[in-house]
Short mmCIF file of C-alpha atoms in Angstrom, two decimals:
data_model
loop_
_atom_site.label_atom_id
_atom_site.label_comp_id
_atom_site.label_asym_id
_atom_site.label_seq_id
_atom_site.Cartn_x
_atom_site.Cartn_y
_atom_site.Cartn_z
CA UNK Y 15 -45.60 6.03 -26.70
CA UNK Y 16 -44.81 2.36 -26.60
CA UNK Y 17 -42.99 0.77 -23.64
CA UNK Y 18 -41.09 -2.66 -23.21
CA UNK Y 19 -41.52 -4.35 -19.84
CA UNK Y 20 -40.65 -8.04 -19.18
CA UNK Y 21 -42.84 -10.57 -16.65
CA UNK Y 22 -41.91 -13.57 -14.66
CA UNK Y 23 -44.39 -15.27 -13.23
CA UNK Y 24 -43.81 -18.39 -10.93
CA UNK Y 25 -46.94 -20.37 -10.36
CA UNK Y 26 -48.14 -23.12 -7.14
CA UNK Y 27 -47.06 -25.80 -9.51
CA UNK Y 28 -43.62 -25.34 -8.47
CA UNK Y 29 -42.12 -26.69 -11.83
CA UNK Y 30 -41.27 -23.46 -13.92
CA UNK Y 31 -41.09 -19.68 -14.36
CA UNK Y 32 -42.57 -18.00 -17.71
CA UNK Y 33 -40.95 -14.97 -18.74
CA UNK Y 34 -42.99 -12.57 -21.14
CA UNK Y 35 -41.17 -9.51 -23.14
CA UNK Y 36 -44.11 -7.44 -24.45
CA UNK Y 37 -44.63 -3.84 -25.66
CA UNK Y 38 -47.57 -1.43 -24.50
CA UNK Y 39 -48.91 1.41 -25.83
CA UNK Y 40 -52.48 2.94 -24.20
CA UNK Y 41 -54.95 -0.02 -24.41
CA UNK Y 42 -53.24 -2.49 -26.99
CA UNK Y 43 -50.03 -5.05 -26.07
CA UNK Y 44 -47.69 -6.87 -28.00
CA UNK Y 45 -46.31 -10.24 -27.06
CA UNK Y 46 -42.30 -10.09 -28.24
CA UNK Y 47 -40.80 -13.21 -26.60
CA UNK Y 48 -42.11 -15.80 -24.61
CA UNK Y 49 -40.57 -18.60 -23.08
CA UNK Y 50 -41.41 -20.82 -19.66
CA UNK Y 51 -38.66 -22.07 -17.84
CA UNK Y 52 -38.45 -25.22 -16.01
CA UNK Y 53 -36.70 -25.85 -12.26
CA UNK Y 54 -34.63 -28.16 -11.41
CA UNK Y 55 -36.56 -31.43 -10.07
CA UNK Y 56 -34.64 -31.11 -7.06
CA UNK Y 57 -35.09 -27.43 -6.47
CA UNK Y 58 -38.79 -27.58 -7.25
CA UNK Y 59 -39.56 -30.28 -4.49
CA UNK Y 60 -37.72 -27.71 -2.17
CA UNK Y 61 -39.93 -24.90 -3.33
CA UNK Y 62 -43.09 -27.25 -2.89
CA UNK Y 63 -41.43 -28.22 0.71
CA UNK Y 64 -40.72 -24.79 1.62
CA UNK Y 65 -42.72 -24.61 4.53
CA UNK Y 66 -40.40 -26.89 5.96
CA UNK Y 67 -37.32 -25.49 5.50
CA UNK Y 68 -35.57 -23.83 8.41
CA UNK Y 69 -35.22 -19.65 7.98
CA UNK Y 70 -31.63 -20.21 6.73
CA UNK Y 71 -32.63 -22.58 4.27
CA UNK Y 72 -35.69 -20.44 2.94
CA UNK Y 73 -33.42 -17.33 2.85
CA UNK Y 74 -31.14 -19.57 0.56
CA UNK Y 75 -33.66 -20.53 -1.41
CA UNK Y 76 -34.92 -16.86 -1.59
CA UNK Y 77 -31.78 -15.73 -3.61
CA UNK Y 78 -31.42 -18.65 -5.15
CA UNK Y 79 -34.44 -18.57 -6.99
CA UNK Y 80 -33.37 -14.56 -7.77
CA UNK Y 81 -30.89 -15.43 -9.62
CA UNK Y 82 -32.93 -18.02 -11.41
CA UNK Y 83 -34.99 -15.86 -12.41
CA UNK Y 84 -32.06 -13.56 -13.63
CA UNK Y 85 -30.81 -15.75 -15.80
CA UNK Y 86 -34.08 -16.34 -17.20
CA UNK Y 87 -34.37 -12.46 -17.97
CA UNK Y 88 -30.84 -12.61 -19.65
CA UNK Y 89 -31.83 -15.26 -22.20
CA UNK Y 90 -35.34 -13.98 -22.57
CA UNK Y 91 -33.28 -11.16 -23.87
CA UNK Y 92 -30.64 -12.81 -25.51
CA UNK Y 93 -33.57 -14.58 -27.59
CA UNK Y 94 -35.11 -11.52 -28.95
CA UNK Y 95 -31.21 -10.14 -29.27
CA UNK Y 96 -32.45 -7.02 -27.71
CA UNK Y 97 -30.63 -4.75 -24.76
CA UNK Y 98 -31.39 -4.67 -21.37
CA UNK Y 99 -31.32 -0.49 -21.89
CA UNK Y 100 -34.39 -0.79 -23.73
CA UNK Y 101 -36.19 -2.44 -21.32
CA UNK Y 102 -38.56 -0.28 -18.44
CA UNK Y 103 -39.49 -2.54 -16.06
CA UNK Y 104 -39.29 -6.13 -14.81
CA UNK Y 105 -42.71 -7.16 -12.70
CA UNK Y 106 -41.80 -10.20 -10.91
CA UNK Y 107 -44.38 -11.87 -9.01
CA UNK Y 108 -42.08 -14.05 -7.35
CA UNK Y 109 -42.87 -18.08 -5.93
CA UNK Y 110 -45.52 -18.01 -3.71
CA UNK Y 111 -44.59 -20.47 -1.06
CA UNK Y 112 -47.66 -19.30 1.49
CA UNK Y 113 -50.92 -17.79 1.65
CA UNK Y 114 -52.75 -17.20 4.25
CA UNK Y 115 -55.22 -14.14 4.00
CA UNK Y 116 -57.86 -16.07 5.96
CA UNK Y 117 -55.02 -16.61 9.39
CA UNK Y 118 -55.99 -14.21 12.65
CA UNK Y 119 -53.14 -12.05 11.05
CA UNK Y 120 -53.60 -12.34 7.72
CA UNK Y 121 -50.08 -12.77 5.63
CA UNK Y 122 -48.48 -14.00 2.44
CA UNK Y 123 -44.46 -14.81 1.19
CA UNK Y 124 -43.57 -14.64 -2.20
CA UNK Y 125 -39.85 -15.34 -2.74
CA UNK Y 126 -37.19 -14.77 -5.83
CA UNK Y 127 -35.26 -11.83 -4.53
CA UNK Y 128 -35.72 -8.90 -7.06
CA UNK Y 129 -32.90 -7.09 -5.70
CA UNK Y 130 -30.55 -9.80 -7.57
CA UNK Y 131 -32.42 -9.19 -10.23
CA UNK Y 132 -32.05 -5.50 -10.50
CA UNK Y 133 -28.52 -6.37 -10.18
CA UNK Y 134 -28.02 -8.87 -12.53
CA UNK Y 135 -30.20 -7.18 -15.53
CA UNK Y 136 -29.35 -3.29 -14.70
CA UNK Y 137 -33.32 -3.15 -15.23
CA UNK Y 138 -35.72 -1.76 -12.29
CA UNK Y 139 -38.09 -4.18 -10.98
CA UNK Y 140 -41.55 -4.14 -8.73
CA UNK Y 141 -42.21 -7.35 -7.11
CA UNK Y 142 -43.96 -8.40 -3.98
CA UNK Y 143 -47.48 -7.37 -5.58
CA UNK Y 144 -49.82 -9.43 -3.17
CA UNK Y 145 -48.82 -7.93 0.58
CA UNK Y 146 -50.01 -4.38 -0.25
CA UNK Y 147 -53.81 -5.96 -1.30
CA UNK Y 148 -53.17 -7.54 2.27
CA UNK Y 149 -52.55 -4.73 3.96
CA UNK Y 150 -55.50 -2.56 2.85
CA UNK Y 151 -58.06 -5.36 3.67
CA UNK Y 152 -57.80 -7.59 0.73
CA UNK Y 153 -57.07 -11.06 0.35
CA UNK Y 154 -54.20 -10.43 -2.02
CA UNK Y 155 -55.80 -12.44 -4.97
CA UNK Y 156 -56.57 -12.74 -7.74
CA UNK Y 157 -54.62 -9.96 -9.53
CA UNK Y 158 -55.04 -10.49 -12.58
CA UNK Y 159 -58.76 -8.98 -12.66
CA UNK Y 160 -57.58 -5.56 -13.08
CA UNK Y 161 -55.53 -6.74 -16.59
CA UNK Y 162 -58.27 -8.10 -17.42
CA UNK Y 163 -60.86 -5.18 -17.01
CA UNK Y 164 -58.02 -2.70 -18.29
CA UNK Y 165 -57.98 -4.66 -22.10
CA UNK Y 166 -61.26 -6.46 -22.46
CA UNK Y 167 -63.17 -4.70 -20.33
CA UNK Y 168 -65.07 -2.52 -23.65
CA UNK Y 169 -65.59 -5.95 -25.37
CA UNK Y 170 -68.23 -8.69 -25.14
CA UNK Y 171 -68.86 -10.34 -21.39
CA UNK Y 172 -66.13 -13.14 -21.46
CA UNK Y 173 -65.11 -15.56 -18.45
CA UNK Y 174 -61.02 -15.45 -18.12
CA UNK Y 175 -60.58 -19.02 -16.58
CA UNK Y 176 -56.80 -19.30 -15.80
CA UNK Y 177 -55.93 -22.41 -14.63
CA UNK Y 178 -52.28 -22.77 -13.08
CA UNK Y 179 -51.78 -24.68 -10.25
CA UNK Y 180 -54.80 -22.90 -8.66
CA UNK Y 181 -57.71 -21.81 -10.80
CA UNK Y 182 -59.10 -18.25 -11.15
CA UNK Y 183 -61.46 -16.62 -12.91
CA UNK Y 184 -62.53 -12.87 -13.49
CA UNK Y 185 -66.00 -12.09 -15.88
CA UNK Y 186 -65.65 -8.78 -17.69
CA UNK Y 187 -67.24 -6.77 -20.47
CA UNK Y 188 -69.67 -4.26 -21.41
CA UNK Y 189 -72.53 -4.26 -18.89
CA UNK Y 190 -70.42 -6.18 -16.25
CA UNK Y 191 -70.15 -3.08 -13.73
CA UNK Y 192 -67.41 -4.11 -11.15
CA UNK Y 193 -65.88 -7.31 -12.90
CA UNK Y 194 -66.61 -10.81 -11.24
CA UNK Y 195 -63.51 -12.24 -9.96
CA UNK Y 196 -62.11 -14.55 -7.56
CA UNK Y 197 -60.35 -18.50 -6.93
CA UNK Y 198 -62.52 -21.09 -7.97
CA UNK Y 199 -59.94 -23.65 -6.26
CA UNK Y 200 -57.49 -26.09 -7.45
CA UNK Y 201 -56.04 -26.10 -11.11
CA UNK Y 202 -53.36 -28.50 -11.84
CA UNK Y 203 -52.15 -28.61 -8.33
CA UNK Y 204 -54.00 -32.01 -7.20
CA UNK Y 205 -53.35 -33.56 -10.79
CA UNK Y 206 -50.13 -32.50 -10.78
CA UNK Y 207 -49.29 -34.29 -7.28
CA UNK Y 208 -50.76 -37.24 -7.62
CA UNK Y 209 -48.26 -37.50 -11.45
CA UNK Y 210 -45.26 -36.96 -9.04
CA UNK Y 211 -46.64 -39.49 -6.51
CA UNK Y 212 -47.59 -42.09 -9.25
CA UNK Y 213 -43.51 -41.59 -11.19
CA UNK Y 214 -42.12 -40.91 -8.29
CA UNK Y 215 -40.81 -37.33 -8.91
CA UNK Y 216 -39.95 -38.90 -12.74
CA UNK Y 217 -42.66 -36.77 -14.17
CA UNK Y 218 -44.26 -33.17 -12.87
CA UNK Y 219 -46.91 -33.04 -14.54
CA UNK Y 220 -49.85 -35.24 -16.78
CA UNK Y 221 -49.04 -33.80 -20.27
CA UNK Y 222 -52.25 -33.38 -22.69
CA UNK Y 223 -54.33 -35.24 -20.17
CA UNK Y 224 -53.40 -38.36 -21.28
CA UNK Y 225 -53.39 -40.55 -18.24
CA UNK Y 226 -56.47 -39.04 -17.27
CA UNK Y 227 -58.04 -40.27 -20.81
CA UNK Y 228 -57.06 -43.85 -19.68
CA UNK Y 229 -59.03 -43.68 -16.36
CA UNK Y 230 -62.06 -43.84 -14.41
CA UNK Y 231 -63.87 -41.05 -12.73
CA UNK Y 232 -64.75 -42.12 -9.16
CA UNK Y 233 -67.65 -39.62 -8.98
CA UNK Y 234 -68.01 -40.30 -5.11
CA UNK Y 235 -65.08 -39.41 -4.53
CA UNK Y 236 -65.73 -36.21 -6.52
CA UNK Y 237 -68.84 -35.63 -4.60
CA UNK Y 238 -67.07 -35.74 -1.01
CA UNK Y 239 -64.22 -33.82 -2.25
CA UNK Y 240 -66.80 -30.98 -3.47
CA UNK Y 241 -68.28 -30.72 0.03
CA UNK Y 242 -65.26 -28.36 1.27
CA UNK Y 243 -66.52 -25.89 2.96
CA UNK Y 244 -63.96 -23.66 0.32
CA UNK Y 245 -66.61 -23.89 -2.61
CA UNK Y 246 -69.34 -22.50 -1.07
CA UNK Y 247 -67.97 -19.67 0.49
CA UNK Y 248 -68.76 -16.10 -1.24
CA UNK Y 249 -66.59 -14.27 -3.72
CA UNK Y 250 -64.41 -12.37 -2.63
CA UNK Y 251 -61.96 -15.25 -1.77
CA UNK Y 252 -59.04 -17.05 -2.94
CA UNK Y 253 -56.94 -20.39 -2.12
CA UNK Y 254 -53.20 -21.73 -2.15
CA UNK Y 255 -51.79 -25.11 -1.61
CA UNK Y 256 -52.48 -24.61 2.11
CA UNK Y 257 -55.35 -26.35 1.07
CA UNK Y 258 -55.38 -27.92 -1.67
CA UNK Y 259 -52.65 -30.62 -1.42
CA UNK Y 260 -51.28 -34.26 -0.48
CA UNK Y 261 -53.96 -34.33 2.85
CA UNK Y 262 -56.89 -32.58 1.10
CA UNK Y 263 -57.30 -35.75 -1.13
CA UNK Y 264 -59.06 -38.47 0.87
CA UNK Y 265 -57.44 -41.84 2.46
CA UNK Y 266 -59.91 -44.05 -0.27
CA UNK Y 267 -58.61 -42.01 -3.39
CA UNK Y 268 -54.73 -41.63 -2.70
CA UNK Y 269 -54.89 -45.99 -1.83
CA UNK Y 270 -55.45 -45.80 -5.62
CA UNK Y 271 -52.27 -44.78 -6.34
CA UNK Y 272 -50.25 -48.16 -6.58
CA UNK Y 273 -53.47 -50.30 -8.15
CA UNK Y 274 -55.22 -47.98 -10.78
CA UNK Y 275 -53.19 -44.82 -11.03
CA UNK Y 276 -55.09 -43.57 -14.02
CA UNK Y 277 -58.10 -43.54 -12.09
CA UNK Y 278 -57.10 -41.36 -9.51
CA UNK Y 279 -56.07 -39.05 -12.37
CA UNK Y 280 -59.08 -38.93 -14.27
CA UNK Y 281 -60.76 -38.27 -11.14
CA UNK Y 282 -58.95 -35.16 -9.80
CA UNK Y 283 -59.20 -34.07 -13.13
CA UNK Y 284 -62.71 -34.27 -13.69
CA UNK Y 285 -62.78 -32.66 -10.25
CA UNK Y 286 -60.95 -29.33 -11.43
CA UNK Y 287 -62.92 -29.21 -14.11
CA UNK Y 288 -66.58 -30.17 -11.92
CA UNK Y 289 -65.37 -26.85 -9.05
CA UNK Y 290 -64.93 -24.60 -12.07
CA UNK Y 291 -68.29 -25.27 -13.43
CA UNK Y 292 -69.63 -25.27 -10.20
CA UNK Y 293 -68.62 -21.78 -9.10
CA UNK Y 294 -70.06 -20.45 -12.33
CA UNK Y 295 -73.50 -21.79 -11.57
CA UNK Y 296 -73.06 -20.30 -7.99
CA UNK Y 297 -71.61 -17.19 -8.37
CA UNK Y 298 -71.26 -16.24 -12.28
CA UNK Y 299 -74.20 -17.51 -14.36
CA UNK Y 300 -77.36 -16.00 -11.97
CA UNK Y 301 -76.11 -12.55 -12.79
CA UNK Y 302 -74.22 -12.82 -16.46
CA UNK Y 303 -74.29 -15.28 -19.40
CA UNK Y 304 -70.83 -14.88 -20.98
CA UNK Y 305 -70.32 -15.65 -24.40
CA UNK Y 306 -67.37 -17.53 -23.88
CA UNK Y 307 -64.81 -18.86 -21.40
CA UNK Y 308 -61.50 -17.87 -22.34
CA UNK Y 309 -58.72 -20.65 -20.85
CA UNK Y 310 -54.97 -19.29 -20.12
CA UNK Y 311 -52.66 -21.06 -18.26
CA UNK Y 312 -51.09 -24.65 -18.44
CA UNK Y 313 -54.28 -26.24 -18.05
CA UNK Y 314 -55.35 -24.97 -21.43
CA UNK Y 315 -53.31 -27.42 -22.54
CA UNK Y 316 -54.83 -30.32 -20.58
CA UNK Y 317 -57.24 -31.67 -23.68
CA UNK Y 318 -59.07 -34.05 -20.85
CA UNK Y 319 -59.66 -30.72 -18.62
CA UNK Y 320 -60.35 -29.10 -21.36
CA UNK Y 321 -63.06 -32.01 -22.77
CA UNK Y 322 -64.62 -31.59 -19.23
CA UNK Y 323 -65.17 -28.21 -19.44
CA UNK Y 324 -66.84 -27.78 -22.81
CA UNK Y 325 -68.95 -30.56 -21.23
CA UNK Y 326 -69.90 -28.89 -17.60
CA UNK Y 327 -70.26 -25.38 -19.21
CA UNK Y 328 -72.40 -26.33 -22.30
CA UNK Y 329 -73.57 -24.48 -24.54
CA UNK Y 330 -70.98 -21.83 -23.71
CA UNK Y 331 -68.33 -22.10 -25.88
CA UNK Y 332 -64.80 -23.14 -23.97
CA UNK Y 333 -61.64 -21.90 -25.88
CA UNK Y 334 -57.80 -21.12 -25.49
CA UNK Y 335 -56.39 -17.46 -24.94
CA UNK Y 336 -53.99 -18.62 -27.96
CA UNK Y 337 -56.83 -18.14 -30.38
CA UNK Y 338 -55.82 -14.36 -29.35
CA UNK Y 339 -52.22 -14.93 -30.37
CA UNK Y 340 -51.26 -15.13 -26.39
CA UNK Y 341 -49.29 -18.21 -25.48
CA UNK Y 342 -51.76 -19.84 -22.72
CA UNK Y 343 -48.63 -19.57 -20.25
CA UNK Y 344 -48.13 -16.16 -21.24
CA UNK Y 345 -50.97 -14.18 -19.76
CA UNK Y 346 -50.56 -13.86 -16.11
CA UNK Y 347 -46.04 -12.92 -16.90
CA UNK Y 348 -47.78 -10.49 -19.39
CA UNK Y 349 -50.37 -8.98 -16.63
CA UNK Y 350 -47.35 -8.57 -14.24
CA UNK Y 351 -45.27 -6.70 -16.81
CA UNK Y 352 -48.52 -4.56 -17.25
CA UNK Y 353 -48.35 -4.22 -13.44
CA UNK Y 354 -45.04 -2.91 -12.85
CA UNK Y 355 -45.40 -0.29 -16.09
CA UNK Y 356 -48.42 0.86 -13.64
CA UNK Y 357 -46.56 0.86 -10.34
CA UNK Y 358 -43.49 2.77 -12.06
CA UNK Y 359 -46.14 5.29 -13.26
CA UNK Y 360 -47.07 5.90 -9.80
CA UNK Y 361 -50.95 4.52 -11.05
CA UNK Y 362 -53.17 2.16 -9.15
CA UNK Y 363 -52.61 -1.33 -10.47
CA UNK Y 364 -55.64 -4.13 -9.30
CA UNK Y 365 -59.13 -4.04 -8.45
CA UNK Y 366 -59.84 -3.99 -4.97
CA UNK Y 367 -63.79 -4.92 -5.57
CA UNK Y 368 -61.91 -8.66 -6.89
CA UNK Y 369 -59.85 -9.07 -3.53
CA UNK Y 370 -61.79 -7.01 -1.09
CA UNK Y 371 -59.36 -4.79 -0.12
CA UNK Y 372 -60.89 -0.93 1.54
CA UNK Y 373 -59.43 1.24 -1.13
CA UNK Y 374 -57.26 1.21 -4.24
CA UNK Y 375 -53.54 1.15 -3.94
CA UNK Y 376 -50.24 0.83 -6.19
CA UNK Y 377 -49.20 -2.53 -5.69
CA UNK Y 378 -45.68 -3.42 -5.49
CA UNK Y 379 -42.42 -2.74 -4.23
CA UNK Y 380 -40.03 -1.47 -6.88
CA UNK Y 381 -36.32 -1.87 -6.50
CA UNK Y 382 -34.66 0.45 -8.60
CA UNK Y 383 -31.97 -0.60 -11.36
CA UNK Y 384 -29.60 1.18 -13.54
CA UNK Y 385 -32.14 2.34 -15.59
CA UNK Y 386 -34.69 3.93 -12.98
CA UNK Y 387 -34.15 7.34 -14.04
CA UNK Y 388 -35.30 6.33 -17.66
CA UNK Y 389 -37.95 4.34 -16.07
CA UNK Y 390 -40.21 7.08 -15.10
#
C-alpha cells in the first residue's frame, strides 16, 4: 500500500531547507513535489553563528526555525494542492548547529522544533534522528547509508557521493556485504565561506562554479590543507563545521581574499573535489571498483566540482542523481521522509556498521499530530 510522507532537510550550509513530498510503496518511491527553500541572509548568519548565541537566543532561534519549516510544509502542500490528511509523516532532520561525536561526552544539537510543526501541519513528525546513533555508540552520521542500501542495494556497486555542505559517501550493491559509508570531509562548506567573505554576505554561495573557473589552484596550499589529521583517520567517522570552517583554512590562503579572490575559490574547490578522490583511493577502491559515482546534493550542481571529479576519479564515470529523475537537492529530504515512515512503523531505520553504533535502533523522536492514529 502506498504512503505519502514529506522531508525537510536543513544542511551545514546554513542557506536553505528542501522539502520533499514523495510516495512509497515496498522498495520503489515517487518524488511528488520538491522545492528548497532559502533563509533569510540575516537568519542564516545566526544559524552559522549559533554557537555563539546565548541559551535564550538559541531557544529563539529553535522555534523560530520550527515555524520556518512549517510554513515550508504548508506551501510544499499548497503546491501539489493536496491535504495535510493525506499525509503520514513529516521526518525533519532539523539544522544541525553542532557535532561533536568525537568530545569526552560525545553529543550533537539539531534545532527546528517539530513540536510547532506538528502543530502547525496537524501531521505527526519524527525528528532528532542523529542522538539515538549517539547514544548506542555511533557517531550519529552519515544516515543516509541505510536509504541507500534499502533501494539500490540489489543493483550494480555504485558510490552515492552527496555533497552538501559536508561531503558523504556510502558504496552499495550486489557483492558489497555491509555497505561502505562514512564523511569524506568538506562539501561546499569552505567554498561557500570564502563566497560570503569575498561579497560580503551579498552572495551565499559560488553558483555553477563559475568563480572557481576564473581562478588558480594553489596546489600547496591544497597539499597542507590535505595533511589534517581528519583524512586519514578510518571509516567509521564523520565531520561538521567544527572543523571545517573560517580557522581551518590557512593564514597564506584566506590573505587571498582581497587580491585574487577567484583563486582562493578555485582552490578550495579543487580541494573538495582532491579529499573526495582521496578517500576513495584509501578506503573505497582497494576493496570495490564501482561502476559509477552517483552525485546528489548542491554540489552536483557545481560544474567546476563536478569537472574535478570526473578528472580525480577517472575512468569511473561521475554523474548526477537527476539522471534518476531525483532533484540533486532532493535525496537526503527524501531519505528522511523514508526515515520517519520507518520510525512510525516501529522498524529499525540506519545502519549501524556506517556510524559504528553497538546495535540497531529506531531512530527518531516522533511527536505525534492530529493524524497519529492514522499514522500507524
Amino acid at each position: 500500500m502506498e504512503k505519502l510522507a514529506l522531508g525537510l532537510m536543513s544542511g551545514t550550509s546554513a542557506d536553505g531547507c528542501s522539502a520533499v513530498l514523495a510516495a512509497f510503496n515496498k522498495k520503489f518511491y515517487r518524488v511528488l513535489e520538491y522545492k528548497t527553500y532559502s533563509y533569510p541572509l540575516a537568519l542564516s548568519i545566526r544559524v552559522l553563528r549559533a554557537a555563539e548565541l546565548s541559551v535564550p537566543s538559541l531557544s529563539s532561534l529553535n522555534f523560530e526555525l520550527g515555524n520556518l519549516h512549517a510554513r515550508f510544509v504548508q506551501d510544499l502542500l499548497k503546491r501539489r494542492k493536496i491535504s495535510a490528511s493525506r499525509i503520514s509523516v513529516i521526518g525533519s532532520h532539523g539544522q544541525t548547529v553542532y557535532h561533536g561525536p568525537s568530545d569526552p561526552f560525545p553529543s550533537t544539537l539539531q534545532i527546528g522544533e517539530p513540536s510547532l510543526i506538528a502543530e502547525r501541519t496537524g501531521v505527526t513528525v519524527v525528528a532528532d534522528f542523529r542522538p539515538r546513533d549517539l547514544a548506542a555508540g555511533g557517531q550519529g552520521a552519515p544516515l543516509i547509508p541505510y536509504f541507500d542500501q534499502y533501494f539500490f542495494g540489489s543493483g550494480p556497486v555504485r558510490a552515492m557521493q552527496n555533497i552538501g555542505g559536508i561531503s558523504n559517501v556510502c558504496v552499495v550493491g550486489k557483492g558489497i556485504g555491509s555497505p561502505i559509508a562514512f564523511d569524506n570531509g568538506p562539501g561546499n562548506c569552505l567554498m561557500d565561506w570564502a563566497v560570503r567573505k569575498i561579497f560580503r554576505g551579498r552572495l551565499g554561495y559560488d553558483a555553477n562554479g563559475a568563480l572557481a573557473r576564473k581562478g588558480v589552484v594553489d596546489l600547496k596550499s591544497v597539499q597542507l590543507l590535505a595533511r589534517h589529521p581528519y583524512f586519514s583517520k578510518r571509516p567509521p567517522k564523520s565531520t561538521g563545521r567544527e572543523i571545517f570552517n573560517e580557522s581551518f583554512v590557512p593564514s597564506p590562503l584566506r590573505k587571498r581574499l582581497g587580491k585574487n579572490p577567484e583563486d582562493i575559490v578555485a582552490t578550495l574547490n579543487y580541494f573538495t573535489a582532491f579529499t573526495i578522490a582521496d578517500s576513495y583511493k584509501r578506503f573505497i577502491l582497494n576493496h570495490h571498483m564501482p561502476a559509477e559515482v552517483v552525485v546528489s546534493g548542491g554540489g552536483a550542481y557545481n560544474k567546476t566540482l563536478m569537472l574535478h571529479l570526473e578528472s580525480l576519479l577517472y575512468p569511473i564515470p561521475v554523474v548526477s542523481i537527476e539522471k534518476d529523475g531525483v532533484p540533486a537537492q532532493a535525496k537526503e529530504p527524501l531519505a528522511f521522509a523514508f526515515f520517519a515512515l520507518r520510525a512510525i512503523e516501529g522498524k529499525v531505520n540506519h545502519l549501524p556498521g556506517s556510524t559504528g553504533a553497538r546495535r540497531a535502533c529506531i531512530l527518531g523522536k516522533i511527536v505525534p499530530g492530529r493524524n497519529f492514529k492514522g499514522a500507524l
